[in-house]
XYZ file of C-alpha atoms in Angstrom:
364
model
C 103.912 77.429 -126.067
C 105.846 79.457 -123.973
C 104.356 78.118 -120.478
C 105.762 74.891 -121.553
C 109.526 76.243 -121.135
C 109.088 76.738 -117.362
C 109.991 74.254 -114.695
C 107.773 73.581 -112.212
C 108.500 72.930 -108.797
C 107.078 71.621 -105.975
C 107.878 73.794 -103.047
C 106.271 71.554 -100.802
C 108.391 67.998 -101.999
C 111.530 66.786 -98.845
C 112.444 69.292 -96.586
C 109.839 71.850 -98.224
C 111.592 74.802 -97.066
C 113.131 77.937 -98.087
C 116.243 76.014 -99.359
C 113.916 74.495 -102.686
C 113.136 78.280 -103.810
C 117.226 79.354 -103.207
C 119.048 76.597 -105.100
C 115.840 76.559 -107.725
C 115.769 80.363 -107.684
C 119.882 80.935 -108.175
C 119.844 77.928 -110.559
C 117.429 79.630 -112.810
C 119.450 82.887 -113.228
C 122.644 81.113 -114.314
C 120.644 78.275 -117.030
C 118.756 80.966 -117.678
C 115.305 78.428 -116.920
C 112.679 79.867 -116.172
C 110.811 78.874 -112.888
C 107.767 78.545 -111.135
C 107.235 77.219 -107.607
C 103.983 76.585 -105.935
C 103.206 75.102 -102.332
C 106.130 77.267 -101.169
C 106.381 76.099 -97.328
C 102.936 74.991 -97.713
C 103.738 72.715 -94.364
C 105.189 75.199 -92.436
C 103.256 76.921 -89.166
C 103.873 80.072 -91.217
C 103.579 79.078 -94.914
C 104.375 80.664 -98.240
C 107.262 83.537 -98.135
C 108.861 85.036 -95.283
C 110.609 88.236 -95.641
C 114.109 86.669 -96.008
C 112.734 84.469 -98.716
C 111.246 87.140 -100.718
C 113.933 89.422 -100.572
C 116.114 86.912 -101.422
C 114.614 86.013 -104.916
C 113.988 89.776 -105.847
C 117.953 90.091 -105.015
C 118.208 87.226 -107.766
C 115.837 89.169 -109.799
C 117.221 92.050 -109.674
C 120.902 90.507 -110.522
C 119.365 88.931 -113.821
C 117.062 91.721 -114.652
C 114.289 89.163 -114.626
C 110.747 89.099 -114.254
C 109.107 87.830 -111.009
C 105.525 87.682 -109.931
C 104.190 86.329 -107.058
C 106.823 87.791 -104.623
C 105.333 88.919 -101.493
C 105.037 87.916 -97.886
C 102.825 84.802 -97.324
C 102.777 84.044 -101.218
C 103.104 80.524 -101.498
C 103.752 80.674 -105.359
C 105.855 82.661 -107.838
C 107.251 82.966 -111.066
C 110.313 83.980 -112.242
C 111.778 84.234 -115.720
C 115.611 85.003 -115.827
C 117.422 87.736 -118.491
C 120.866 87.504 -118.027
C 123.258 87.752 -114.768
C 125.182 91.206 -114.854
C 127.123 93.171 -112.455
C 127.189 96.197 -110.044
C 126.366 96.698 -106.868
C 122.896 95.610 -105.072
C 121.243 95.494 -102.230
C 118.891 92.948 -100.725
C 117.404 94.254 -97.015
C 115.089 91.973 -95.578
C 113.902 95.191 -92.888
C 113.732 92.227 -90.101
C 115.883 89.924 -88.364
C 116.021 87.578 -91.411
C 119.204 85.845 -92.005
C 121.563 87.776 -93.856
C 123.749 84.413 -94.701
C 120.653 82.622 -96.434
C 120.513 86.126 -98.439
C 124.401 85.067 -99.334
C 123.196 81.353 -100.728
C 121.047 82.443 -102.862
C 122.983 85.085 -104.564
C 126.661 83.613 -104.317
C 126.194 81.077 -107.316
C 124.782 83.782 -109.143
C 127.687 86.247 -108.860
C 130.130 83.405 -110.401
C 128.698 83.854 -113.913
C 128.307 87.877 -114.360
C 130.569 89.810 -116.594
C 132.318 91.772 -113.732
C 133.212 92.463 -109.900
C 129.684 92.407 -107.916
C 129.182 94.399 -104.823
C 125.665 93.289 -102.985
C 124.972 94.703 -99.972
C 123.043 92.644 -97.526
C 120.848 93.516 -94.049
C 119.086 91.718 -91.732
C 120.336 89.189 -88.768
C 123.787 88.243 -88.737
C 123.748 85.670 -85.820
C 120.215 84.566 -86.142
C 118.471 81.284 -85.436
C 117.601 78.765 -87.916
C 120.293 79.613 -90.140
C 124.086 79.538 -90.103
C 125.826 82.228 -88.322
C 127.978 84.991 -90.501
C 130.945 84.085 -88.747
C 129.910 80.605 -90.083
C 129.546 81.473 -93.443
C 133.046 83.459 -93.513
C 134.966 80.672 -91.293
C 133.412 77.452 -92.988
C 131.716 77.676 -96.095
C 134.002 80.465 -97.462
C 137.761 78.295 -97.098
C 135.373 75.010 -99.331
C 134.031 77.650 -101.484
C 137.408 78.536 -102.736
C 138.942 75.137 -103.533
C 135.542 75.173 -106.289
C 137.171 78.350 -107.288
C 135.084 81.105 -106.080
C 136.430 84.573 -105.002
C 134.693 86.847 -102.004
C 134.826 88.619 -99.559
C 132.553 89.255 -96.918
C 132.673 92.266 -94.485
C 130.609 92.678 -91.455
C 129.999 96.087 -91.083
C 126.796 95.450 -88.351
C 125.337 92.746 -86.308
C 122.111 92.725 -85.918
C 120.281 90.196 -83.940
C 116.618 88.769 -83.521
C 113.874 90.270 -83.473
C 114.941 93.458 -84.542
C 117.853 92.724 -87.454
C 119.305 95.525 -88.689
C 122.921 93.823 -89.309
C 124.599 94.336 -92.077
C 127.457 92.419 -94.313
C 128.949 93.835 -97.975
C 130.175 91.120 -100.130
C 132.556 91.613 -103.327
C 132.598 88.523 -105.536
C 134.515 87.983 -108.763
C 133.274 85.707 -111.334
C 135.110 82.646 -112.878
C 134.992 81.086 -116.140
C 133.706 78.079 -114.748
C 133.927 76.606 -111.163
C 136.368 73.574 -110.413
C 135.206 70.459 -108.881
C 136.075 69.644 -105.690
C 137.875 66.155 -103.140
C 137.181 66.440 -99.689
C 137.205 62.998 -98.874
C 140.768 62.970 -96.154
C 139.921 64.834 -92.986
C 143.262 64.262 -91.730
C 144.250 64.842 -88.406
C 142.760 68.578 -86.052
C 145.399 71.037 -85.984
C 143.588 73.510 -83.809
C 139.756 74.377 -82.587
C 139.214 77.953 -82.328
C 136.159 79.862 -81.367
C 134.180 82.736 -80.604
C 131.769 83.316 -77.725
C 130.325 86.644 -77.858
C 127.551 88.996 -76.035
C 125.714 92.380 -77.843
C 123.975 95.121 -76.484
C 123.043 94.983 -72.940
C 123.740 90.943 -71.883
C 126.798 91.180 -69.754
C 130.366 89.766 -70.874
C 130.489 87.147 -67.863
C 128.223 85.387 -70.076
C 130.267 85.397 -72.966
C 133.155 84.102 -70.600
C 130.729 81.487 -69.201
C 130.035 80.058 -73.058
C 133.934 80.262 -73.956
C 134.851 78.015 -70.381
C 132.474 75.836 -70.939
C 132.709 74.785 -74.743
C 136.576 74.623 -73.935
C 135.967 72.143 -71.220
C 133.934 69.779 -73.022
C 136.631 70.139 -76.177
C 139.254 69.261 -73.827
C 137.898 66.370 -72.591
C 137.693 64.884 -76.107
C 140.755 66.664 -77.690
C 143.452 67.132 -74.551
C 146.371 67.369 -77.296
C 144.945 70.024 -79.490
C 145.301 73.860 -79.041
C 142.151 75.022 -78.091
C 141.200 79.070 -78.212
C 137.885 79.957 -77.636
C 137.827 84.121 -77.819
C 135.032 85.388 -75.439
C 134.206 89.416 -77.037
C 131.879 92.212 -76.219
C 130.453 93.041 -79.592
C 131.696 96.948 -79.704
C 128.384 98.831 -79.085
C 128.309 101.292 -82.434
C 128.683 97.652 -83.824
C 125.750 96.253 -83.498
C 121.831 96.739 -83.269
C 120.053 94.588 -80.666
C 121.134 92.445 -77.474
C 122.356 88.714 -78.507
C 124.596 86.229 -77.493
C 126.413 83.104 -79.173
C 129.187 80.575 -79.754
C 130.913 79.376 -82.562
C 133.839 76.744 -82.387
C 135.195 75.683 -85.635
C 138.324 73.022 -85.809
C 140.378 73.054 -88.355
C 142.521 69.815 -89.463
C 145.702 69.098 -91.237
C 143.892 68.445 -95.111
C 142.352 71.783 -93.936
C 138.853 70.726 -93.505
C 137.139 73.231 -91.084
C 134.171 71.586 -89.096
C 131.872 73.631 -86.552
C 129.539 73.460 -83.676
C 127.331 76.715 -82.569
C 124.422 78.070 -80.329
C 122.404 81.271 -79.531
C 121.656 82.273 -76.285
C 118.030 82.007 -75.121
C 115.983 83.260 -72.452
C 116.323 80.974 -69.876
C 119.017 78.775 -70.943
C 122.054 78.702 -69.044
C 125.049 80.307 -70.406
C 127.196 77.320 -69.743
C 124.621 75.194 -71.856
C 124.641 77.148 -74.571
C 128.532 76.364 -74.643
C 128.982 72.717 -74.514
C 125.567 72.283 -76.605
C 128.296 74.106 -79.566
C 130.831 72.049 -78.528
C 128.804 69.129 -78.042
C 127.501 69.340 -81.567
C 130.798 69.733 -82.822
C 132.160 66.566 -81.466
C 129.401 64.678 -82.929
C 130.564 65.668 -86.412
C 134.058 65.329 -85.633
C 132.773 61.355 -84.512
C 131.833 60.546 -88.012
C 135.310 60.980 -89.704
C 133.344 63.164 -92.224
C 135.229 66.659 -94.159
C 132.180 68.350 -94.144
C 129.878 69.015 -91.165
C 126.270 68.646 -91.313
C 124.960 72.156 -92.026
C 127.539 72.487 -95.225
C 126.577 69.381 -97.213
C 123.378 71.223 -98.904
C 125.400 73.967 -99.610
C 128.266 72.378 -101.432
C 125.471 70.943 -103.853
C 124.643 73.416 -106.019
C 128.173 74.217 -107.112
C 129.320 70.425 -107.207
C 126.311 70.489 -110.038
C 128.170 73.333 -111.912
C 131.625 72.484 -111.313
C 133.848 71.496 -114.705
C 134.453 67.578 -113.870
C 133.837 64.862 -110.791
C 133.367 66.011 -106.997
C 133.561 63.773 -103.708
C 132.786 65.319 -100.296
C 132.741 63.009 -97.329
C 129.582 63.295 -94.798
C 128.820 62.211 -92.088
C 124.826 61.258 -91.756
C 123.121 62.491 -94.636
C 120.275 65.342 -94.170
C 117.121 65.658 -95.921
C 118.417 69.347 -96.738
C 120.964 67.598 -98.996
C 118.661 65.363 -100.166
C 116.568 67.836 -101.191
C 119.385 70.098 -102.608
C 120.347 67.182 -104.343
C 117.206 66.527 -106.251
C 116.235 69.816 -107.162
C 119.803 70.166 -108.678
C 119.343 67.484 -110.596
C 116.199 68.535 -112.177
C 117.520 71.680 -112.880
C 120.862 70.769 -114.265
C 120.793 67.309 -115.043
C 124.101 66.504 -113.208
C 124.051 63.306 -111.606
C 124.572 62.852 -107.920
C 125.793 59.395 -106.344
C 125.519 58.663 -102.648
C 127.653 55.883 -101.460
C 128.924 54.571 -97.975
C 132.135 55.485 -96.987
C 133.078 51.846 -95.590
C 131.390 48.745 -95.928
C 130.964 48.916 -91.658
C 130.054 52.330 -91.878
C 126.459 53.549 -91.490
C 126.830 57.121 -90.485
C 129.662 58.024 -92.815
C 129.089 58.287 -96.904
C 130.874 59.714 -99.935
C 128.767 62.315 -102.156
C 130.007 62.221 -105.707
C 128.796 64.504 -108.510
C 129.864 64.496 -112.024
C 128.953 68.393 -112.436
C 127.955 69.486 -115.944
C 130.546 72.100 -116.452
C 128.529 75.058 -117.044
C 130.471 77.654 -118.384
C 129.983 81.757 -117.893
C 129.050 83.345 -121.368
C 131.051 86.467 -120.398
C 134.269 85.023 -120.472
């Protein structure tokens, strides 16, 4: 029957978050499976979809002319059933502050395996919380991406900041024949930690300088022989939509792994917190020797599955978002996914290795 093609998912299995539906979701347009999920976030305070998540999977619709039911706000099931990935330019506006980087890890994968050049265009909150920061997602994740062979850019042409949103990134991506696997296993030595403290909108720029002192402080203190440059900016005002404030610090070592620390600004939370809780968080990925930092395990896992060949990344404490990525990879692609410790001392440092199934882009 045809109901018997469709893998089923448990939304609510792990983590049980919004990360099951994007790896599932982006997975399904490039197989080609069709999908449903049910208990989506069913243990969440708000369960089912949020807006991010729903624009998010019509975006992957919408790039795979598929079919998709179930897709509104609060819906804690849907279906999906994939036609194949093309190109062209599309938008996916979540109309709140949802994160416009999540928006990004859902569609990326997908834009590897179209015919062409793909221009989406992408709104919502740029520096939000609960998900990485843009500047993130261009400074971290993008240098990784491109040893696995993918090609983008990503242009922030607004910020837009909780609750209102309203940012807004364009991203170009070219697709490959297939994507390569990846060895980030020798963090080397840090070259240089560089950073960006910044305030939007109406907070003043003492804070920003406040954030940048402070995170550089704490950095010294651990690092006194590295070059340290933590840029403190006023967001330009036709620049953004919203107030925020926020700190990224991202080192960068001499096998050019780049590992970060960051924070948002809160009501009532000192400025100078906010700075060494970045740096602070920083440091404690630096401490485990690892290539990859905590919040870019998950998202190496999903190409590691579809790379051509064997992949090692080295981690540092492994998170049940990577867990989770892990296993719903598997059951969508088969590959296999091996955890191992990284020395026989070692308890918070292990070695991910994937032997990816080398899916290959039917355009090309």
């Amino acid at each position: 029957s045809e109901s018997a093609d469709i893998t089923e998912i448990d939304g609510g299995i792990m983590e049980g978050g919004g990360q099951i539906l994007r790896i599932a979701t982006a997975l399904s347009a490039i197989l080609h499976k069709p999908i449903s999920i049910s208990s989506i976030r069913a243990n969440r305070t708000n369960p089912g979809l949020r807006p991010q998540h729903m624009t998010g999977i019509q975006l992957v619709r919408d790039l795979c002319s598929g079919q998709l039911t179930g897709d509104q706000v609060g819906s804690q099931y849907f279906t999906l059933i994939p036609n194949m990935l093309q190109s062209g330019t599309f938008v996916g506006d979540t109309g709140t502050a949802g994160a416009v980087s999540l928006l990004l890890q859902i569609a990326l994968p997908c834009l590897m395996f179209t015919p062409n050049i793909t221009h989406i265009t992408l709104r919502g909150g740029t520096n939000a919380e609960m998900a990485p920061q843009i500047d993130y997602t261009i400074q971290v994740l993008k240098p990784v991406l491109e040893a696995f062979g993918v090609r983008m850019d990503c242009q922030i042409s607004k910020r837009g900041y909780f609750p209102r949103g309203g940012g807004e990134v364009t991203v170009q991506a070219k697709p490959i024949r297939q994507l390569h696997p990846i060895n980030l296993t020798n963090l080397g030595s840090i070259k240089r930690i560089t950073g960006r403290a910044f305030v939007a909108g109406v907070i003043p720029f003492k804070i920003a300088q406040q954030m940048a002192k402070s995170a550089t402080s704490v950095l010294w203190r651990s690092y006194p022989e590295v070059p340290i440059n933590i840029q403190a900016v006023q967001e330009p005002k036709n620049g953004v939509v919203g107030n925020g404030t926020g700190i990224i610090v991202v080192a960068e070592t001499t096998t050019g792994c780049c590992l970060s620390g960051s924070a948002l600004g809160r009501k009532g939370i000192q400025a100078e917190q906010v700075g060494s809780d970045a740096a602070e968080m920083l440091l404690r990925n630096l401490s485990y020797g690892a290539c990859v930092d905590e919040f870019l395990q998950d998202q190496l896992i999903i190409y590691m599955a579809l790379a051509a060949g064997y992949s090692r990344i080295k981690i540092g404490p492994i998170t049940l978002h990577t867990q989770t990525a892990m296993h719903i990879a598997t059951m969508m692609t088969q590959a296999q996914f091996n955890v191992v410790q990284a020395s026989p001392s070692s308890t918070d440092s292990y070695i991910i290795e994937c032997c990816g199934i080398g899916h290959c882009n039917p355009h090309f």
